[in-house]
Coordinates of C-alpha atoms and ligand atoms in Angstrom, one line a residue:
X107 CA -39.5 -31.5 25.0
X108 CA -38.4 -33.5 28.5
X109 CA -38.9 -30.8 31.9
X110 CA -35.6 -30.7 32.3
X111 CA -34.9 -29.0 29.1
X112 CA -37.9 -27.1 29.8
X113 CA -36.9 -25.6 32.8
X114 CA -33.6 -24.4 31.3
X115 CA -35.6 -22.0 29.0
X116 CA -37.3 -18.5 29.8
X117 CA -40.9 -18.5 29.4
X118 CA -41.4 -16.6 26.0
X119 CA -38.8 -18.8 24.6
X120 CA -41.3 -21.8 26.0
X121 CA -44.7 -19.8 24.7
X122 CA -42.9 -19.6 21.3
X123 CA -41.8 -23.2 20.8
X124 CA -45.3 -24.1 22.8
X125 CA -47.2 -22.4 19.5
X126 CA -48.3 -23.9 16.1
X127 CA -45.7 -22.3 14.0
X128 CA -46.9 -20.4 10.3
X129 CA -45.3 -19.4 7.5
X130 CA -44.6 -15.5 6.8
X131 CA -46.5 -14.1 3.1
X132 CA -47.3 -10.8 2.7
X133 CA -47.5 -9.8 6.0
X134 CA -50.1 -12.8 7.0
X135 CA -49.3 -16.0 8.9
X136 CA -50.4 -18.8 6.7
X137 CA -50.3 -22.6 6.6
X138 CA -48.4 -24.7 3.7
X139 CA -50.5 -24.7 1.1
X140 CA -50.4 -28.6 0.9
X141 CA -50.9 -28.8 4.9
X142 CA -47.4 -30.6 5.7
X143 CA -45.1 -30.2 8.3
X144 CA -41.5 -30.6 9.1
X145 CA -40.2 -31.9 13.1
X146 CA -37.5 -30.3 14.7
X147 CA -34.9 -32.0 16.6
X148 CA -33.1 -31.0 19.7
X149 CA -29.7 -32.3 18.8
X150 CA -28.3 -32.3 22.6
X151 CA -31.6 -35.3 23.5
X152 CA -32.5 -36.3 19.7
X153 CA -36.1 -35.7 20.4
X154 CA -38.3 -33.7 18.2
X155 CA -40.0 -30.9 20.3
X156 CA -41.8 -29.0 17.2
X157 CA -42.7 -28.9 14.0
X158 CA -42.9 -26.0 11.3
X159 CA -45.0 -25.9 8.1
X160 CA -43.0 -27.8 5.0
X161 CA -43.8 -25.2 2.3
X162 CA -43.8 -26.0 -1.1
X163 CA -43.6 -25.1 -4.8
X164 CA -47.2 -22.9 -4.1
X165 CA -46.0 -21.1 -1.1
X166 CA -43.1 -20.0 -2.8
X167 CA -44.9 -19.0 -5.3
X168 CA -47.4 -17.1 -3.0
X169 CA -44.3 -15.4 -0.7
X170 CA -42.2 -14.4 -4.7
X171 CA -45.5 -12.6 -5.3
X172 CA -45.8 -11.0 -2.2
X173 CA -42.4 -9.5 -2.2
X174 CA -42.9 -8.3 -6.2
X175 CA -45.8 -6.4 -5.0
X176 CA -44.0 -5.2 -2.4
X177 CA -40.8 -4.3 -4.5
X178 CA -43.4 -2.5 -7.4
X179 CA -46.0 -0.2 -5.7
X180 CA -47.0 0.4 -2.4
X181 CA -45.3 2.2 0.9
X182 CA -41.7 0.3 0.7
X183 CA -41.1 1.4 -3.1
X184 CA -41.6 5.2 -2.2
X185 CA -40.0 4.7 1.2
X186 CA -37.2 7.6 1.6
X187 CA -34.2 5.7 2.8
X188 CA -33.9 7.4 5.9
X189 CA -37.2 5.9 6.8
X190 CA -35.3 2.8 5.8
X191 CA -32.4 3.0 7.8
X192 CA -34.9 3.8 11.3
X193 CA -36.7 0.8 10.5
X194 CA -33.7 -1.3 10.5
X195 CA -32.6 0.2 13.5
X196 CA -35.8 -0.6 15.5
X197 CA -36.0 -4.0 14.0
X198 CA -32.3 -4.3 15.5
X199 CA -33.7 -2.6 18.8
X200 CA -36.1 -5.5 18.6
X201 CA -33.9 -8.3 18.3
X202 CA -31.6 -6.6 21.3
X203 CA -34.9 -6.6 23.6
X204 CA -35.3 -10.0 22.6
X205 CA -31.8 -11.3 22.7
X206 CA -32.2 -14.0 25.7
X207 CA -34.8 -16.1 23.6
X208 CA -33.8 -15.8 20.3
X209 CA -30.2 -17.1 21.9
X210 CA -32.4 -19.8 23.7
X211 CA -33.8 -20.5 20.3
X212 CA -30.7 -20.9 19.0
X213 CA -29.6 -23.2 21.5
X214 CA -32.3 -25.5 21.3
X215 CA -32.2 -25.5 17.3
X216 CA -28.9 -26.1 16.5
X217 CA -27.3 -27.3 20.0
X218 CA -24.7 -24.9 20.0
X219 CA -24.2 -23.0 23.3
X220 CA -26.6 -20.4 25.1
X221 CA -23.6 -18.2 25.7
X222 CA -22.3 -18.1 22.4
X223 CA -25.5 -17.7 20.7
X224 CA -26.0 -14.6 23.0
X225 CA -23.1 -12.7 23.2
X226 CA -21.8 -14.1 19.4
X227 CA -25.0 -15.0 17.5
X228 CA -27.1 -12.5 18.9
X229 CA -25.1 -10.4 19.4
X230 CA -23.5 -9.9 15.8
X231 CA -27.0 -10.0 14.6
X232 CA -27.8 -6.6 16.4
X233 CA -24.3 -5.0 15.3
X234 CA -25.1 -6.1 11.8
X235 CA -28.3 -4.7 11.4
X236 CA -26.8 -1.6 12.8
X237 CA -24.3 -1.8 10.1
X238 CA -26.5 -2.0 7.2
X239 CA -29.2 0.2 8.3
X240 CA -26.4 3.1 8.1
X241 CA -25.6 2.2 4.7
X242 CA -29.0 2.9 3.6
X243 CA -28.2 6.7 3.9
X244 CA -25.3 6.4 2.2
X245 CA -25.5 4.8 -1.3
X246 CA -25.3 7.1 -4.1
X247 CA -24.0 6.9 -7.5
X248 CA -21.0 9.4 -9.0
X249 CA -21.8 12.0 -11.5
X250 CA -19.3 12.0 -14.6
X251 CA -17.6 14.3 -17.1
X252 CA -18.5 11.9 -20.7
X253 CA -16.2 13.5 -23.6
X254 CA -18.4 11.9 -26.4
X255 CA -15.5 12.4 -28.5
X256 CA -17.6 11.4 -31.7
X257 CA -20.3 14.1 -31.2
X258 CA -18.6 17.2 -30.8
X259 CA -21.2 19.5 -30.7
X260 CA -23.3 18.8 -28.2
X261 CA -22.6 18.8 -24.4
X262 CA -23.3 15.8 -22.1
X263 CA -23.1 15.0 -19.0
X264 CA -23.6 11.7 -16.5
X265 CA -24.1 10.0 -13.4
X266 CA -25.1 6.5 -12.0
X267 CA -27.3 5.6 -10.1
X268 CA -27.6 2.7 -6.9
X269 CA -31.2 1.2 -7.7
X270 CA -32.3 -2.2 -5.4
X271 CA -31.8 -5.3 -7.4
X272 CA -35.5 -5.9 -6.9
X273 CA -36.8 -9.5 -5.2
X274 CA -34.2 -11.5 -3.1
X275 CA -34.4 -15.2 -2.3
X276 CA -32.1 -16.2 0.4
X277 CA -31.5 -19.9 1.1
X278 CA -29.8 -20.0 4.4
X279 CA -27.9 -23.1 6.4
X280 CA -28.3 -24.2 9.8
X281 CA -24.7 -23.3 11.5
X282 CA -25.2 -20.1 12.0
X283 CA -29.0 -19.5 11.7
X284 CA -30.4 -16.1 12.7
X285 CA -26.8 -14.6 12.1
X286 CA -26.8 -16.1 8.0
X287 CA -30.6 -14.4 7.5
X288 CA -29.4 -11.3 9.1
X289 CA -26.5 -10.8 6.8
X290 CA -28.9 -11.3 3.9
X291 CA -31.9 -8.9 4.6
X292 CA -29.4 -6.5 6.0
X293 CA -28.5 -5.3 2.7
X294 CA -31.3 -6.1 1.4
X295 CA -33.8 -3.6 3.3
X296 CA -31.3 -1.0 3.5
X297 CA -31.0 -0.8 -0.1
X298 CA -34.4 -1.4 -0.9
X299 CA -35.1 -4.4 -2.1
X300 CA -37.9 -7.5 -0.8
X301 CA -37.4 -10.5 0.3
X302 CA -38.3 -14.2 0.8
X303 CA -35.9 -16.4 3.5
X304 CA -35.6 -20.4 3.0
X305 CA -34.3 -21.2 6.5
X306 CA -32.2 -24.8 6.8
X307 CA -35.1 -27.5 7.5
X308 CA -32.8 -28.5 10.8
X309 CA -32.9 -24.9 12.3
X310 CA -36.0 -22.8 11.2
X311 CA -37.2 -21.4 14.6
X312 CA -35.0 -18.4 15.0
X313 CA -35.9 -17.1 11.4
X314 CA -39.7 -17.5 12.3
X315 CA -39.4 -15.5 15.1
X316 CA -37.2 -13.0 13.5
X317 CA -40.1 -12.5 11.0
X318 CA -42.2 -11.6 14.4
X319 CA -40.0 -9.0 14.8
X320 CA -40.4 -7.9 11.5
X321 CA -44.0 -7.8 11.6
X322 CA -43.6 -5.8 15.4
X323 CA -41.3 -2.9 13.8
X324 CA -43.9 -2.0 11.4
X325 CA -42.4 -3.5 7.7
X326 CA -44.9 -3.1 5.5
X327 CA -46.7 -6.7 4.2
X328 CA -44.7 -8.2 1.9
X329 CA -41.1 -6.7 2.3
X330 CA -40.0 -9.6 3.8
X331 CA -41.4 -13.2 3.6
X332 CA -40.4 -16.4 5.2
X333 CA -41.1 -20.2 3.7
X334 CA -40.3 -23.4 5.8
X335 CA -39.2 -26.5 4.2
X336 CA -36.9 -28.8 2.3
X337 CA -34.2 -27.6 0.1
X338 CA -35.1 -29.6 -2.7
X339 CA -38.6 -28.5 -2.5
X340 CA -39.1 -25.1 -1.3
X341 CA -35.4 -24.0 -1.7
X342 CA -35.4 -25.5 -5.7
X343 CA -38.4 -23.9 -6.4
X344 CA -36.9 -20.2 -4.8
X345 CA -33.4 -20.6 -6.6
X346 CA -35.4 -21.3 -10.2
X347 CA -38.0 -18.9 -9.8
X348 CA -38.4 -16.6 -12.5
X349 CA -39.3 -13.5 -10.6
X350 CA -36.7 -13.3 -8.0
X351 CA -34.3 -11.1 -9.3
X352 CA -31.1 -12.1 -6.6
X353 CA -30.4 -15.2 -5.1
X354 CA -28.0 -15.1 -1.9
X355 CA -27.1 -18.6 -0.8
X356 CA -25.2 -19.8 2.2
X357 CA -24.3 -23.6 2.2
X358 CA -22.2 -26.3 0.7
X359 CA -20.3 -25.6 -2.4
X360 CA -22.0 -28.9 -4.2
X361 CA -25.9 -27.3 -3.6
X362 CA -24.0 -23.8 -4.3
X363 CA -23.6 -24.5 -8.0
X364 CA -26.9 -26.6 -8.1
X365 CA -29.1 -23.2 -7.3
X366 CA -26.2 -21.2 -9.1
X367 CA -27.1 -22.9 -12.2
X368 CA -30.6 -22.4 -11.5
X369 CA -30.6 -19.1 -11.1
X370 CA -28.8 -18.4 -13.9
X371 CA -31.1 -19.8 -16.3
X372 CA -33.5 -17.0 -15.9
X373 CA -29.9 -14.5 -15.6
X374 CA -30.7 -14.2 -11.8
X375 CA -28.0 -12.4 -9.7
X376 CA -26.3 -14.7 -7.4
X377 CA -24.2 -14.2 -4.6
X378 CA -22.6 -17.8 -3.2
X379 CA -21.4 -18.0 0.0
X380 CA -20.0 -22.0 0.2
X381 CA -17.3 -24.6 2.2
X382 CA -14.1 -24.1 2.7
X383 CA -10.8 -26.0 3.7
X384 CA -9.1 -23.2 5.7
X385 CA -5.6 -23.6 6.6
X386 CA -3.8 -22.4 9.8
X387 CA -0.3 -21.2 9.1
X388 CA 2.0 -21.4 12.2
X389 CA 5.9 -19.5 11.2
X390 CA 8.7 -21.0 13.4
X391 CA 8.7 -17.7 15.6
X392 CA 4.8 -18.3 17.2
X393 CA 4.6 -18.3 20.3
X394 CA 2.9 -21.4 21.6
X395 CA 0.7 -21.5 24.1
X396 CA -1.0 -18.5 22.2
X397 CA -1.2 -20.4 18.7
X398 CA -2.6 -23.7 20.7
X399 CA -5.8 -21.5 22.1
X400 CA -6.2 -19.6 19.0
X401 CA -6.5 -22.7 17.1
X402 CA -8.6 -24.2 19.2
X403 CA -11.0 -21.6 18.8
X404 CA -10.0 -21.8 14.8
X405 CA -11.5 -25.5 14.7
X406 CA -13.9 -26.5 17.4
X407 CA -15.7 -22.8 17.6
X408 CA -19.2 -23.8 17.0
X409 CA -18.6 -27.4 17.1
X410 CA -16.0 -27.1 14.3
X411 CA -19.7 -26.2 11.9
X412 CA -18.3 -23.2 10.4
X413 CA -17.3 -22.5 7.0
X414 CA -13.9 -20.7 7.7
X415 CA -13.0 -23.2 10.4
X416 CA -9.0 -23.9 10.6
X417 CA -9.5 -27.4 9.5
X418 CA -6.1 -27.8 8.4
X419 CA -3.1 -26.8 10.6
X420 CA 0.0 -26.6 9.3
X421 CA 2.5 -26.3 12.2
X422 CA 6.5 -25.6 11.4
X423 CA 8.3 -28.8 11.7
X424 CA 10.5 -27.0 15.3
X425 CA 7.5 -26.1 16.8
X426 CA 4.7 -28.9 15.5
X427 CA 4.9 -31.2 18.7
X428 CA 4.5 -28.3 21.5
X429 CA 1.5 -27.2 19.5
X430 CA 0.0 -30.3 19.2
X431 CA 0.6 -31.0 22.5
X432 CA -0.9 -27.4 24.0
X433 CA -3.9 -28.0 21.6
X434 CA -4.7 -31.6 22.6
X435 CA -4.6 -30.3 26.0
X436 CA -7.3 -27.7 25.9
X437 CA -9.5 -30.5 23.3
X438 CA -8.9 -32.6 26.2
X439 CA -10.5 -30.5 28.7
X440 CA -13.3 -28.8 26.7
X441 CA -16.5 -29.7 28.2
X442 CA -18.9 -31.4 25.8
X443 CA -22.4 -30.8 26.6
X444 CA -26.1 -29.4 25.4
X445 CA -26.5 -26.2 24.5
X446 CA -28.5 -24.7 26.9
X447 CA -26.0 -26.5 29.9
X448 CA -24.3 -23.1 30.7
X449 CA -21.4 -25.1 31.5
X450 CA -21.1 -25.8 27.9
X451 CA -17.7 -25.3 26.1
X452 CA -18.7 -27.4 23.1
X453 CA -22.3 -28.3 21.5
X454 CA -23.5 -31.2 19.9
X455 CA -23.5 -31.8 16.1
X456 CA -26.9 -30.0 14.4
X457 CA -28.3 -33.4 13.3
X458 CA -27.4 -37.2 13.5
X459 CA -26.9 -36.9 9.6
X460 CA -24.1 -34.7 10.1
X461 CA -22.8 -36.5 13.4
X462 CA -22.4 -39.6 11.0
X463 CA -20.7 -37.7 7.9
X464 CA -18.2 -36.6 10.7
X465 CA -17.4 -39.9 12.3
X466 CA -17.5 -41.5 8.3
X467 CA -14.2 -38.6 7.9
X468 CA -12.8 -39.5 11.1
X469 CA -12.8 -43.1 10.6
X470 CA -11.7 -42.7 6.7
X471 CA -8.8 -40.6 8.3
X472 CA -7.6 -43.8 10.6
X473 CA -8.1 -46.3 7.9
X474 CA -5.9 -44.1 5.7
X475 CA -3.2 -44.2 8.5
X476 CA -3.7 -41.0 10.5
X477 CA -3.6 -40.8 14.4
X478 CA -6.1 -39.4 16.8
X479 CA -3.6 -37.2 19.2
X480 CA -6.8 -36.2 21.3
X481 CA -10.7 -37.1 20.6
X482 CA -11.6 -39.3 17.3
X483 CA -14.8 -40.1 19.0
X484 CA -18.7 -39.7 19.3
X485 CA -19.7 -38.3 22.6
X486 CA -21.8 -40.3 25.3
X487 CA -25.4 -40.4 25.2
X488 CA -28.8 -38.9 22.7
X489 CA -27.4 -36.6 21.4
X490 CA -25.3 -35.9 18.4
X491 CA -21.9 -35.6 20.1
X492 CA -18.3 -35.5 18.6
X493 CA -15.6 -35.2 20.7
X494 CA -12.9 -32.6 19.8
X495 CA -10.3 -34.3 18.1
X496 CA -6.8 -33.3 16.6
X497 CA -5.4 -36.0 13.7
X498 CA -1.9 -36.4 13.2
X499 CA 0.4 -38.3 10.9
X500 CA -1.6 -37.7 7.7
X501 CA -1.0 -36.9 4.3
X502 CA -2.1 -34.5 1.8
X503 CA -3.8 -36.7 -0.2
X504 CA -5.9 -38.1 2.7
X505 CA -9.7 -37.3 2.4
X506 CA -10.1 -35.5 6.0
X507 CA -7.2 -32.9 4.4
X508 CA -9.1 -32.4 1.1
X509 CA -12.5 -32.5 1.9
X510 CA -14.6 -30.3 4.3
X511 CA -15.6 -32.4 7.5
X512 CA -17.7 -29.6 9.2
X513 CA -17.0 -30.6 12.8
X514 CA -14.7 -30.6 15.6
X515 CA -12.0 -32.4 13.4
X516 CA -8.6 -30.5 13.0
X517 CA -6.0 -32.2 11.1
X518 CA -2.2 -30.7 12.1
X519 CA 1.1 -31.9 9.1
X520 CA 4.5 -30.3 10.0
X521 CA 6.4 -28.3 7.3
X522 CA 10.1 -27.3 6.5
X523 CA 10.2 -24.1 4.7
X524 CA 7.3 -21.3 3.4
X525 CA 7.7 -22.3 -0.1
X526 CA 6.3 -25.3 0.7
X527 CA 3.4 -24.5 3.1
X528 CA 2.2 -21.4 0.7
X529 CA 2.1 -24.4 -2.3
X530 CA 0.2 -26.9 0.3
X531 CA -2.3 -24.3 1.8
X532 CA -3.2 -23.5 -1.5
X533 CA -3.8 -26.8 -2.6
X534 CA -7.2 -27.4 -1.9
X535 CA -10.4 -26.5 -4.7
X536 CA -12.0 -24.0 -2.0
X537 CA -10.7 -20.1 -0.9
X538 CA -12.5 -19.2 2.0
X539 CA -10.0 -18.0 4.5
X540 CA -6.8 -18.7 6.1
X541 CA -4.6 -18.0 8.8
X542 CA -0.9 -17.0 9.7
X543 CA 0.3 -17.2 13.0
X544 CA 3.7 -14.8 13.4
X545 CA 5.1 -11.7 14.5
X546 CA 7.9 -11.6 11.2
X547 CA 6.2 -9.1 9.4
X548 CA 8.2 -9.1 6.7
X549 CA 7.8 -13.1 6.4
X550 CA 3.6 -12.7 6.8
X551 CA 3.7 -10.2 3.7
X552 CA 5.6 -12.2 2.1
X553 CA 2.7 -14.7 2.7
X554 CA -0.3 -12.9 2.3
X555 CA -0.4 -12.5 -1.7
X556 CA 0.2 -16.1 -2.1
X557 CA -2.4 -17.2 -0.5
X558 CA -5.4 -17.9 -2.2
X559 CA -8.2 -17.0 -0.1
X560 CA -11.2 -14.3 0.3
X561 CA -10.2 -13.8 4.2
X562 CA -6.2 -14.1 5.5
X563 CA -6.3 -13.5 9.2
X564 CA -2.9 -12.8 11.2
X565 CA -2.6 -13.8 14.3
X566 CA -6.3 -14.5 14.9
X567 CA -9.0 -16.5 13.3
X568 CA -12.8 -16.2 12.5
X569 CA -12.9 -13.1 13.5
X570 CA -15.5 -11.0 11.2
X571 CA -16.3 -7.5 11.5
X572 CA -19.2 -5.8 9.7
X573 CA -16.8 -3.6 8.4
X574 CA -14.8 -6.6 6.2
X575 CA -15.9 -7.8 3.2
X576 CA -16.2 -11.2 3.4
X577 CA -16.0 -14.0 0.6
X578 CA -14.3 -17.2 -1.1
X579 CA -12.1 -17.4 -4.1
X580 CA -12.0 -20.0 -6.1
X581 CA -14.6 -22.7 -5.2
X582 CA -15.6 -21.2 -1.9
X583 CA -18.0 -18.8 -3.8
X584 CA -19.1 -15.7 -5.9
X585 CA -19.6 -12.6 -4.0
X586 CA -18.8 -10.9 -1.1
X587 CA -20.9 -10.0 1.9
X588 CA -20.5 -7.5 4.3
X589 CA -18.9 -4.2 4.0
X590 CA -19.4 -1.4 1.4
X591 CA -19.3 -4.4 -1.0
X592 CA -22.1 -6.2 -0.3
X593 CA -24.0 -3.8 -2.1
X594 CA -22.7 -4.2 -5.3
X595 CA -24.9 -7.4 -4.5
X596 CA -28.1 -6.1 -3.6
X597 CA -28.0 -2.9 -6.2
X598 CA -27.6 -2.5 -9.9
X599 CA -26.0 0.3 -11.2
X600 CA -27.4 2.9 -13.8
X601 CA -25.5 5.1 -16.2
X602 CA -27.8 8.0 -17.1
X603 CA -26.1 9.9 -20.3
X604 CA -27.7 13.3 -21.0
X605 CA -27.4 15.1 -24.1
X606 CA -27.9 18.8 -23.4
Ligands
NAP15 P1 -26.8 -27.6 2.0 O1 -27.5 -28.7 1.6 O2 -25.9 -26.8 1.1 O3 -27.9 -26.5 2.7 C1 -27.9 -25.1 2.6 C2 -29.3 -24.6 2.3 O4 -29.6 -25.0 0.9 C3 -30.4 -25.2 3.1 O5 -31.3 -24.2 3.4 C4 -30.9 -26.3 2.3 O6 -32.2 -26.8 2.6 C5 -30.9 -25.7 0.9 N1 -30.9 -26.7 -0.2 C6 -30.6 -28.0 -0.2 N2 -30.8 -28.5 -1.4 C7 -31.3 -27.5 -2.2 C8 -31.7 -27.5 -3.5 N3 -31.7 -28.6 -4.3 N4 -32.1 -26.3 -4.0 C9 -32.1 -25.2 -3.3 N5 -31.8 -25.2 -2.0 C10 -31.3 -26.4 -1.4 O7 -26.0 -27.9 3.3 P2 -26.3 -29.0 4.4 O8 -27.0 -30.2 3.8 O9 -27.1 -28.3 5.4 O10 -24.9 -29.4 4.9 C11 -24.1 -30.3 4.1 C12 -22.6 -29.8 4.1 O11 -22.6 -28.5 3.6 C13 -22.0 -29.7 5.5 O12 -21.5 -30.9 6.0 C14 -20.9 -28.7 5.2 O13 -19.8 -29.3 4.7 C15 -21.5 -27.8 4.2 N6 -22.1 -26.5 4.8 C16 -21.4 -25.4 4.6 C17 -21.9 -24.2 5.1 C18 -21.2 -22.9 5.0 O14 -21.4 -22.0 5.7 N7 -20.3 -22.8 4.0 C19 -23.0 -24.2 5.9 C20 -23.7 -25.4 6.1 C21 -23.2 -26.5 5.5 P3 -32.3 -28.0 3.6 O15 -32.0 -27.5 4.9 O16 -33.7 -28.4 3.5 O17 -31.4 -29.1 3.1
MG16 MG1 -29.2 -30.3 3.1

């Protein structure tokens, strides 16, 4: 790492990065079984400034086994879940103690900026926790009146019961890092169940010291487990394990139905959290100014790496110029920078792979005739820059407005009447989320139910609360997180009949 990075960071963030990284299995800090190891890149310089063990097929193997002891026998399986809910809570105590350098962390591992990965990243990780540890209290089943028309002459009676699904694998991306593992073992060890984390190979620190913190509030060994590596490696070998009862998976809808069909082979729950396309619907009564900033913080909010960003703005044809204008404006004046530069507005890219899939859309998008109104370029120097950018004059049929880009790419179409921006929102393969900006609440009903989308924000956009369930339709994914209903997720149910 160059000093000038260096002296940006507080010094346990420094001692951490300084120290020979392990993986997490049953509660001991091991090596890869085959040795290997993975570097890290700081995507604001390029440079690689650690490395991390690249766990394989064995390790998974080793960390599956840990958390099925774990789940079977021992002090988590008799574990009252009040005793649960406190250990949650201090591991969330934990994290809040340590929020400066796991922000850092983030910082330096994914390049997005210090501030937001404190009071957004961080932050939500705490109030998440919070969340699910209270839930762990609070799942019950409901007891029944069965008729058992058939046998009339005995009496029944029923209930259900919440049990934990069992072992969870959780394969996890690299735009939101410590946030993505939070909102899996959240549920997870409130209800119960163990767990082995596969972070993204371009942002495993923050997971790694997350499992410190797990080790530091006392979870006994083997409750939750974390493997290093590559997705096709140690991430394949999680999804297809046989003795992993859940798989939760965060990422891209193509490596969504790869594990999905993996998973299923051995009739392995799966939850499948994947892209999106997310449109941003402006009505002819918005204000603005106020639709240009909330748009800008619907697309380039986390440099545009989010899988509900507002990738697709569709502006009514009376107001489409003054909102293109206003949001080229504040593109225009966004400060592009590293991550830990508190002066940051917007990060770099998380890896010159995706910096380069991200220019490839933008320069598709201008040799199928679209217009860069603001940005269309990669930022000066090492790192993986991309400057905000706002396309006009493109079709539906372009790639940048079917595919996702995943980057600071927003591409803004004019419409005439709802009719036709409800049939064009909707015509997309993904579901994730959408907004509408407008104070006609009788038009924005009107909207809602025809839009086809896990998430509808009004008036706002990527704004998630624990409380919200939170999912895709269609090819956005299977499941929802968050909420009461995450749990149907991480529990089965059991009907217990008794004859009496
Ligand atoms: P990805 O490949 O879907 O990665 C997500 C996770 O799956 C990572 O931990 C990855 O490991 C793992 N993985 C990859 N191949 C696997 C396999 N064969 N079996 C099991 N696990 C596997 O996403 P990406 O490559 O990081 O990003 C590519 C695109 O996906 C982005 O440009 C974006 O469009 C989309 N994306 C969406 C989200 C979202 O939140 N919806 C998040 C990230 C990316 P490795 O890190 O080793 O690859
Ligand atoms: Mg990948």
């Amino acid at each position: 790492m160059d000093a000038h990075t260096s002296a940006l960071l507080n010094e346990n963030t420094r001692r951490f990065v300084a120290k020979p990284k392990r993986l997490l299995i049953g509660g001991a800090w091991v090596e890869a079984s085959e040795g290997g190891t993975l570097d890290v890149f700081d995507p604001a310089t390029g440079q690689a400034f650690a490395k991390v063990p690249a766990g394989g097929k064995a390790d998974i193997d080793r960390a599956v086994a840990a958390a099925r002891q774990a789940f079977d026998g021992g002090d988590w399986a008799v574990m009252r879940p009040v005793d649960r809910e406190r250990l949650l809570m201090k591991l969330a105590d934990l994290v809040e103690a340590n929020a400066q350098e796991l922000a850092e962390l983030e910082a330096l591992d994914n390049g997005k900026p210090v501030t937001v990965a404190r009071f957004a990243d961080v932050a939500l990780v705490v109030d998440s926790l919070r969340y699910m540890a209270g839930w762990a209290t609070k799942l019950g089943g409901e007891t029944m009146q069965p008729s058992v028309p058939i046998i009339r002459e005995r009496e029944f009676w029923g209930f259900t019961r919440r049990e934990p699904v069992g072992v969870v694998g959780a394969i996890i991306p690299w735009n939101f890092p410590l946030l993505m593992a939070a909102w899996k073992m959240g549920p997870a060890l409130a209800s119960g169940c163990t767990m082995v984390l596969k972070p993204a190979e371009e942002t495993p620190l923050s997971a790694l010291r997350l499992a410190e913190l797990v080790q530091e509030a006392g979870y006994p060994a083997g409750v939750f487990n974390v493997v290093t590596g590559l997705g096709h490696v140690a991430g394949a070998a999680l999804s297809s394990h046989p003795h992993i009862d859940k798989l939760a998976f965060t990422g891209s809808t193509e490596i969504g139905k790869l594990v999905g069909k993996a998973a299923l082979d051995n009739m392995t729950r799966i939850s499948l959290e994947l892209g999106g396309k997310s449109p941003m619907i402006v009505l002819d009564d918005a204000d603005v100014d106020a639709v240009a900033a909330g748009a800008a913080h619907g697309i380039f909010f986390n440099s545009g790496q989010v899988c509900t960003a507002g990738s697709r703005l569709f502006v009514h044809k009376k107001k489409f110029d003054q909102v293109v204008e206003g949001l080229s404006n504040i593109a225009a004046g966004m400060k592009v920078g590293a991550g830990l530069d508190p002066d940051t507005q917007l990060g770099p890219l998380v890896s010159a792979v995706q910096q380069e899939r991200v220019m490839g859309y933008i320069r598709s998008g201008f040799d199928e005739g679209a217009r860069a109104a603001v940005g269309g370029e990669a930022g000066a120097g090492g790192g993986y820059f991309v400057k905000p950018t706002v396309l006009v004059d493109a079709r539906d049929d372009m790639r940048v407005v079917r595919e996702e880009i995943f980057g600071p790419v927003v591409v803004a179409m004019p419409y005439d009447d709802l009719d036709e921006v409800a049939r064009r929102a909707n015509d997309t393969p993904y579901g994730l989320a959408a907004s509408i900006w407008s104070n006609d609440l009788t038009r924005v009903h009107r909207l809602i139910p025809r839009i086809k989308a896990g998430t509808v924000w009004v008036n706002c956009h990527t704004v998630l609360d624990n409380s919200m369930p939170f999912g895709g339709f269609k090819q956005s994914g299977i499941g929802r997180e968050m909420g009461r209903a995450v749990f149907d997720q991480y529990t089965e149910l059991k009907s217990v009949l008794m004859a009496l």
